[in-house]
Coordinates of C-alpha atoms in Angstrom, one line a residue:
M1 CA 0.0 0.0 0.0
S2 CA 1.3 3.4 -0.9
N3 CA 2.2 5.9 1.8
V4 CA 1.6 8.8 -0.5
P5 CA -1.6 10.6 0.6
R6 CA -4.4 10.8 -1.9
L7 CA -5.5 14.2 -3.1
T8 CA -9.0 15.4 -3.7
A9 CA -10.0 17.3 -6.8
L10 CA -9.9 20.5 -4.7
D11 CA -6.3 20.1 -3.4
A12 CA -4.8 23.0 -5.4
L13 CA -7.7 25.2 -4.4
H14 CA -7.2 24.5 -0.7
R15 CA -3.5 25.3 -0.9
S16 CA -4.3 28.6 -2.8
L17 CA -6.5 29.5 0.2
G18 CA -3.6 28.9 2.6
A19 CA -5.1 25.8 4.2
T20 CA -3.2 23.9 6.8
M21 CA -3.2 20.4 5.4
T22 CA -3.1 17.1 7.3
D23 CA -3.0 13.4 6.5
F24 CA -6.5 12.0 7.3
A25 CA -7.2 8.3 6.6
G26 CA -4.7 8.4 3.8
W27 CA -5.9 11.6 2.3
D28 CA -4.3 15.1 2.3
M29 CA -7.2 17.2 3.7
P30 CA -7.6 20.8 4.9
L31 CA -7.5 21.0 8.7
R32 CA -8.2 24.7 8.9
Y33 CA -7.9 27.8 6.6
G34 CA -7.5 30.3 9.4
S35 CA -9.0 30.2 12.8
E36 CA -10.9 27.0 13.5
R37 CA -13.0 28.8 16.1
D38 CA -14.1 31.4 13.4
E39 CA -14.9 28.5 11.0
H40 CA -16.9 26.7 13.7
N41 CA -18.9 29.9 14.6
A42 CA -19.5 30.7 10.9
V43 CA -21.2 27.3 10.5
R44 CA -23.3 27.8 13.6
T45 CA -24.4 31.3 12.7
K46 CA -23.9 31.7 8.9
A47 CA -22.5 29.0 6.7
G48 CA -19.3 26.9 6.1
L49 CA -18.1 25.1 3.0
F50 CA -16.4 21.7 3.4
D51 CA -14.5 19.3 1.1
L52 CA -15.6 15.8 2.1
S53 CA -14.2 14.0 -1.0
H54 CA -12.4 11.6 1.2
M55 CA -15.6 9.8 2.1
G56 CA -16.1 6.4 0.5
E57 CA -19.0 6.0 -2.0
I58 CA -20.0 2.4 -2.9
T59 CA -22.8 1.8 -5.4
V60 CA -25.0 -1.3 -5.1
T61 CA -27.2 -2.2 -8.0
G62 CA -29.3 -5.1 -9.3
A63 CA -32.6 -6.9 -8.9
R64 CA -31.7 -8.0 -5.3
A65 CA -29.7 -5.0 -4.2
A66 CA -32.2 -4.3 -1.4
D67 CA -32.0 -7.9 -0.2
L68 CA -28.2 -7.8 -0.2
L69 CA -28.1 -4.6 1.9
D70 CA -30.8 -6.0 4.3
F71 CA -28.5 -9.0 4.8
A72 CA -25.2 -7.1 4.9
L73 CA -26.3 -4.2 7.1
V74 CA -28.3 -4.0 10.4
G75 CA -31.0 -1.6 9.1
N76 CA -34.1 -2.2 7.1
I77 CA -32.7 -0.8 3.8
G78 CA -35.4 -2.3 1.6
G79 CA -37.9 -0.1 3.4
V80 CA -36.1 3.1 2.4
A81 CA -38.1 5.0 -0.3
V82 CA -36.5 6.1 -3.5
G83 CA -35.0 9.6 -2.9
R84 CA -34.5 9.0 0.9
A85 CA -31.5 8.1 3.0
R86 CA -30.9 6.1 6.2
Y87 CA -28.3 6.1 8.9
T88 CA -27.2 2.5 9.6
M89 CA -24.3 0.3 10.5
I90 CA -22.4 -2.7 9.1
C91 CA -21.4 -5.2 11.8
Q92 CA -19.1 -8.2 12.1
E93 CA -20.6 -11.6 12.8
D94 CA -19.8 -11.0 16.5
G95 CA -21.9 -7.8 16.5
G96 CA -18.8 -5.4 16.5
I97 CA -19.3 -2.3 14.5
L98 CA -17.2 -2.2 11.3
D99 CA -18.5 1.3 10.3
D100 CA -21.5 3.6 10.5
L101 CA -22.9 4.5 7.1
I102 CA -25.5 6.6 5.2
V103 CA -27.3 4.7 2.5
Y104 CA -29.1 6.6 -0.2
R105 CA -31.7 4.9 -2.4
L106 CA -31.2 6.5 -5.8
G107 CA -33.6 4.2 -7.7
E108 CA -35.7 1.1 -7.5
T109 CA -32.6 -1.1 -7.7
E110 CA -29.8 1.4 -7.1
Y111 CA -28.3 2.4 -3.8
M112 CA -25.3 4.5 -2.7
V113 CA -23.5 3.5 0.5
V114 CA -21.3 6.2 2.0
A115 CA -18.6 4.9 4.3
N116 CA -16.1 6.7 6.5
A117 CA -12.8 7.4 4.7
G118 CA -10.7 5.2 7.0
N119 CA -13.2 2.2 6.7
A120 CA -14.1 2.5 3.0
Q121 CA -12.0 -0.5 1.9
V122 CA -13.2 -2.6 4.8
V123 CA -16.8 -1.8 4.0
L124 CA -16.3 -2.5 0.2
D125 CA -14.6 -5.8 1.0
A126 CA -17.4 -6.9 3.4
L127 CA -20.2 -5.9 1.0
T128 CA -18.4 -7.7 -1.9
A129 CA -18.0 -10.9 0.2
R130 CA -21.6 -10.7 1.5
A131 CA -23.0 -10.2 -2.1
E132 CA -22.2 -13.9 -3.0
G133 CA -25.4 -15.6 -4.1
Y134 CA -27.3 -12.3 -4.6
D135 CA -28.2 -10.8 -8.0
A136 CA -26.5 -7.6 -7.2
E137 CA -23.3 -5.7 -8.1
V138 CA -21.1 -3.9 -5.6
R139 CA -19.0 -1.2 -7.2
D140 CA -16.2 1.0 -5.8
D141 CA -17.2 4.5 -6.8
R142 CA -14.7 6.4 -4.6
D143 CA -13.1 8.0 -7.6
A144 CA -16.4 8.8 -9.3
Y145 CA -17.4 11.5 -6.8
A146 CA -16.2 14.7 -5.2
L147 CA -18.3 15.6 -2.2
I148 CA -18.8 19.2 -1.1
A149 CA -20.9 20.2 1.9
V150 CA -22.5 23.6 2.6
Q151 CA -23.7 23.7 6.2
G152 CA -25.2 26.3 8.4
P153 CA -28.4 28.4 8.7
E154 CA -27.6 30.4 5.5
S155 CA -27.0 27.3 3.4
P156 CA -30.6 26.9 2.0
G157 CA -30.5 30.5 0.7
I158 CA -27.1 30.1 -0.8
L159 CA -28.0 26.9 -2.6
K160 CA -31.4 28.2 -3.8
S161 CA -29.5 31.0 -5.6
L162 CA -27.7 28.3 -7.6
T163 CA -30.3 25.7 -8.4
D164 CA -33.9 25.3 -9.4
A165 CA -34.2 22.0 -7.5
D166 CA -37.1 21.9 -5.0
L167 CA -35.0 22.5 -1.8
D168 CA -38.1 23.4 0.3
G169 CA -39.5 20.0 -0.5
L170 CA -36.2 18.2 0.3
K171 CA -36.5 16.7 3.8
Y172 CA -33.7 15.9 6.2
Y173 CA -32.1 12.6 5.1
A174 CA -33.4 12.8 1.5
G175 CA -31.6 13.4 -1.7
L176 CA -32.5 14.4 -5.3
P177 CA -30.7 14.8 -8.6
G178 CA -30.4 18.3 -9.8
T179 CA -28.0 20.9 -11.2
V180 CA -26.1 23.4 -8.9
A181 CA -24.4 26.2 -10.7
G182 CA -24.9 24.3 -13.9
V183 CA -23.2 21.2 -12.4
P184 CA -25.1 17.9 -12.3
A185 CA -25.3 16.8 -8.6
L186 CA -26.9 14.5 -6.1
I187 CA -28.3 17.1 -3.6
A188 CA -28.6 15.5 -0.2
R189 CA -30.0 17.2 2.9
T190 CA -27.5 15.5 5.3
G191 CA -24.6 16.7 7.3
Y192 CA -22.4 16.2 10.4
T193 CA -22.6 19.5 12.1
G194 CA -25.9 19.7 13.9
E195 CA -27.0 22.5 11.4
D196 CA -29.3 22.5 8.4
G197 CA -27.2 21.9 5.3
F198 CA -26.5 20.0 2.1
E199 CA -24.0 17.5 0.8
L200 CA -23.4 17.7 -3.0
F201 CA -22.1 14.6 -4.8
V202 CA -20.6 15.6 -8.1
E203 CA -18.0 14.4 -10.7
P204 CA -14.5 15.4 -9.6
Q205 CA -14.0 17.4 -12.8
Y206 CA -16.8 19.8 -11.7
A207 CA -15.7 20.2 -8.0
E208 CA -13.7 23.4 -8.5
K209 CA -16.4 25.1 -10.5
L210 CA -19.0 24.2 -7.8
W211 CA -16.8 25.3 -4.9
Q212 CA -16.1 28.7 -6.6
S213 CA -19.8 29.2 -7.3
L214 CA -20.8 28.4 -3.8
T215 CA -18.1 30.7 -2.4
E216 CA -19.3 33.6 -4.5
A217 CA -23.0 33.0 -3.7
G218 CA -22.2 32.7 0.0
A219 CA -19.9 35.7 0.3
P220 CA -22.6 38.2 1.0
V221 CA -24.0 36.1 3.9
G222 CA -20.7 35.2 5.6
L223 CA -19.9 31.8 4.2
V224 CA -16.3 30.6 4.8
P225 CA -14.3 27.6 3.9
A226 CA -14.2 25.2 6.8
G227 CA -11.7 22.4 7.6
L228 CA -11.8 19.1 9.4
S229 CA -10.8 20.6 12.8
C230 CA -14.1 22.6 13.1
R231 CA -16.0 19.6 11.6
D232 CA -14.9 17.7 14.7
T233 CA -16.0 20.3 17.2
L234 CA -19.3 20.8 15.4
R235 CA -20.2 17.1 15.5
L236 CA -19.0 16.9 19.1
E237 CA -21.3 19.6 20.2
A238 CA -24.1 17.9 18.2
G239 CA -23.4 14.6 20.0
M240 CA -22.7 12.8 16.8
P241 CA -20.5 9.7 17.1
L242 CA -17.2 9.4 15.3
Y243 CA -15.9 6.0 14.2
G244 CA -12.7 5.1 16.0
H245 CA -13.8 7.1 19.0
E246 CA -17.4 6.4 20.0
L247 CA -17.8 3.4 17.6
T248 CA -15.3 0.5 17.3
T249 CA -15.3 -3.2 16.5
A250 CA -15.1 -3.8 20.2
L251 CA -18.6 -2.4 20.6
T252 CA -22.0 -3.5 19.4
P253 CA -24.6 -0.8 18.5
F254 CA -26.3 -1.7 21.8
D255 CA -23.1 -0.9 23.7
A256 CA -22.9 2.4 21.9
G257 CA -26.5 3.3 22.8
L258 CA -27.5 3.1 19.2
G259 CA -29.5 -0.2 19.3
R260 CA -32.3 1.6 17.5
V261 CA -30.5 1.3 14.2
V262 CA -30.7 -2.5 14.4
K263 CA -34.0 -3.8 12.9
F264 CA -34.7 -7.3 14.1
E265 CA -38.2 -7.1 12.6
K266 CA -37.1 -7.0 8.9
T267 CA -38.4 -10.0 7.0
T268 CA -36.2 -10.2 3.9
N269 CA -33.8 -13.1 3.8
D270 CA -36.1 -14.9 6.3
G271 CA -35.0 -12.3 8.8
R272 CA -31.3 -13.3 8.5
F273 CA -28.6 -10.6 8.5
V274 CA -24.9 -10.7 9.4
G275 CA -24.4 -10.5 13.2
R276 CA -28.1 -11.1 14.1
E277 CA -27.6 -13.7 16.8
A278 CA -24.8 -11.8 18.5
L279 CA -26.8 -8.6 18.3
E280 CA -29.9 -10.3 19.8
A281 CA -27.7 -11.4 22.7
A282 CA -26.2 -7.9 23.0
A283 CA -29.7 -6.4 23.1
A284 CA -30.8 -8.9 25.9
R285 CA -27.6 -8.1 27.9
A286 CA -28.2 -4.3 27.5
E287 CA -31.7 -4.7 28.9
A288 CA -30.8 -6.9 31.8
N289 CA -27.6 -5.2 32.7
P290 CA -27.2 -1.7 31.1
P291 CA -23.8 -1.2 29.6
R292 CA -21.8 2.0 30.1
K293 CA -23.8 4.9 28.7
L294 CA -22.6 7.5 26.3
V295 CA -23.0 10.9 28.1
G296 CA -21.8 14.5 27.7
L297 CA -19.4 16.1 30.1
I298 CA -18.9 19.8 30.6
A299 CA -15.8 21.1 32.3
E300 CA -16.0 23.4 35.4
G301 CA -12.4 24.5 34.7
R302 CA -10.4 25.2 31.6
R303 CA -8.5 22.0 31.0
V304 CA -9.4 20.0 27.9
P305 CA -10.1 16.2 28.2
R306 CA -8.8 14.0 25.4
A307 CA -9.8 10.5 24.1
G308 CA -8.6 7.8 26.4
F309 CA -8.6 9.8 29.6
S310 CA -10.3 8.1 32.6
V311 CA -13.6 9.3 34.0
V312 CA -13.6 9.0 37.8
A313 CA -15.9 9.3 40.8
G314 CA -15.1 8.6 44.5
G315 CA -11.6 7.6 43.6
Q316 CA -12.7 4.9 41.2
V317 CA -12.5 4.8 37.4
I318 CA -16.1 4.8 36.1
G319 CA -15.6 5.4 32.4
V320 CA -13.5 6.7 29.6
V321 CA -13.5 9.8 27.4
T322 CA -14.0 9.0 23.7
S323 CA -13.8 12.6 22.3
G324 CA -13.0 16.0 23.9
A325 CA -12.3 19.5 22.8
P326 CA -12.9 23.2 23.7
S327 CA -16.5 24.1 22.7
P328 CA -16.7 27.4 20.9
T329 CA -20.5 27.5 21.3
L330 CA -20.5 26.8 25.1
G331 CA -17.2 28.5 25.8
K332 CA -16.0 25.6 27.9
P333 CA -14.2 22.3 27.3
I334 CA -16.6 19.4 26.6
A335 CA -16.3 15.6 26.2
I336 CA -18.2 12.6 25.2
A337 CA -17.6 9.6 27.4
Y338 CA -18.8 6.1 28.2
V339 CA -19.6 5.9 31.9
D340 CA -21.1 3.3 34.2
A341 CA -24.9 3.5 34.2
A342 CA -25.0 4.4 37.9
H343 CA -23.2 7.7 37.1
A344 CA -24.9 8.5 33.8
A345 CA -27.8 10.6 35.0
P346 CA -27.7 14.2 33.9
G347 CA -26.6 16.5 36.8
R348 CA -24.7 13.7 38.6
E349 CA -22.2 15.3 40.9
G350 CA -18.8 14.2 42.0
V351 CA -17.7 13.1 38.5
G352 CA -14.3 14.1 37.2
V353 CA -11.8 13.4 34.4
D354 CA -8.3 12.4 35.3
I355 CA -6.1 14.9 33.4
R356 CA -2.5 14.0 34.0
G357 CA -3.1 12.9 37.6
T358 CA -5.5 15.7 38.6
H359 CA -9.2 14.9 38.9
E360 CA -10.8 17.8 37.1
P361 CA -14.6 18.3 38.0
Y362 CA -17.1 17.8 35.2
E363 CA -20.9 18.0 35.0
V364 CA -22.7 15.1 33.4
V365 CA -25.2 16.2 30.8
A366 CA -27.5 14.5 28.2
L367 CA -26.3 14.6 24.6
P368 CA -26.3 16.6 22.5
F369 CA -24.7 19.7 24.0
Y370 CA -26.1 21.8 21.2
K371 CA -29.4 21.6 19.3
R372 CA -30.2 24.1 16.6
Q373 CA -33.4 26.1 16.8
K374 CA -35.8 24.8 14.1

């Protein structure tokens, strides 16, 4: 495997904007363009423009594409209407989470599975292996798309100025084909920021034209380019899990508090799907003996917790931080952590984080930290 990072179609443009670049899941990606706090606040109050071309698109087509996805994934994918999308997961036979995914139903027999950059090959390999015996084709389309996201309260107005697609009728977790600034695109009302926004899947050759058009249309309302650093603080405030932090192969969806994505009631394939038996056992365990719960922690002081730090109470370790950062919106350090159920109630006192030997006090809160006003 090559150690040379992959470049998105917008690489030269990011460099011309003075972006600080970083290696992320084998891709050279913009971390920030200036101040990550300013980028974060722009997305919360105006709009931000993201290059997400590192995400992994996998197309599944064929007469039994729905049956294959119902077998390969934990969700009821056959029940997704054309033009809609669903958040789901792909698990191992033992129930461990291989990745969390968004699946778009593009047509009666055509789906697009969007995997996290670091897991795209794993997901592709798993879907290909699980397709055996199904009249369906699994295709690696990672090179067929660039992905640009415009996120924030001003994003609908910005996009409306560049497309005649029916954005008002486009619900959250839906997608429709259209043209944006003359560029053919799949326009999806999805995102990872906690704000209203859109993700635009286009051919790489059109990425630069689309980025420039969005930049010009958004300039009067304060749109700025935004990097991966603020994407992380935005999703953290919105309580959204990140693979490798809140989700791993060591956890089932029930351990992660996301058992709702597992649909035992689906009837395709006689109800069989990969990991079903292990997940049924995990569901029963979670009901009888609640696992550690995913909670929010807000610092009373200024020190920032990081992934892997211990959560403590009464001198005992009661959990572990999975993600932590300063919150620009709250003005305090925040963290997401798995903690013992006995200490998971919001408002629980006496909980701290061990930061280099000092037990810093934290308040336990329900996730998310931030919810946008509708």
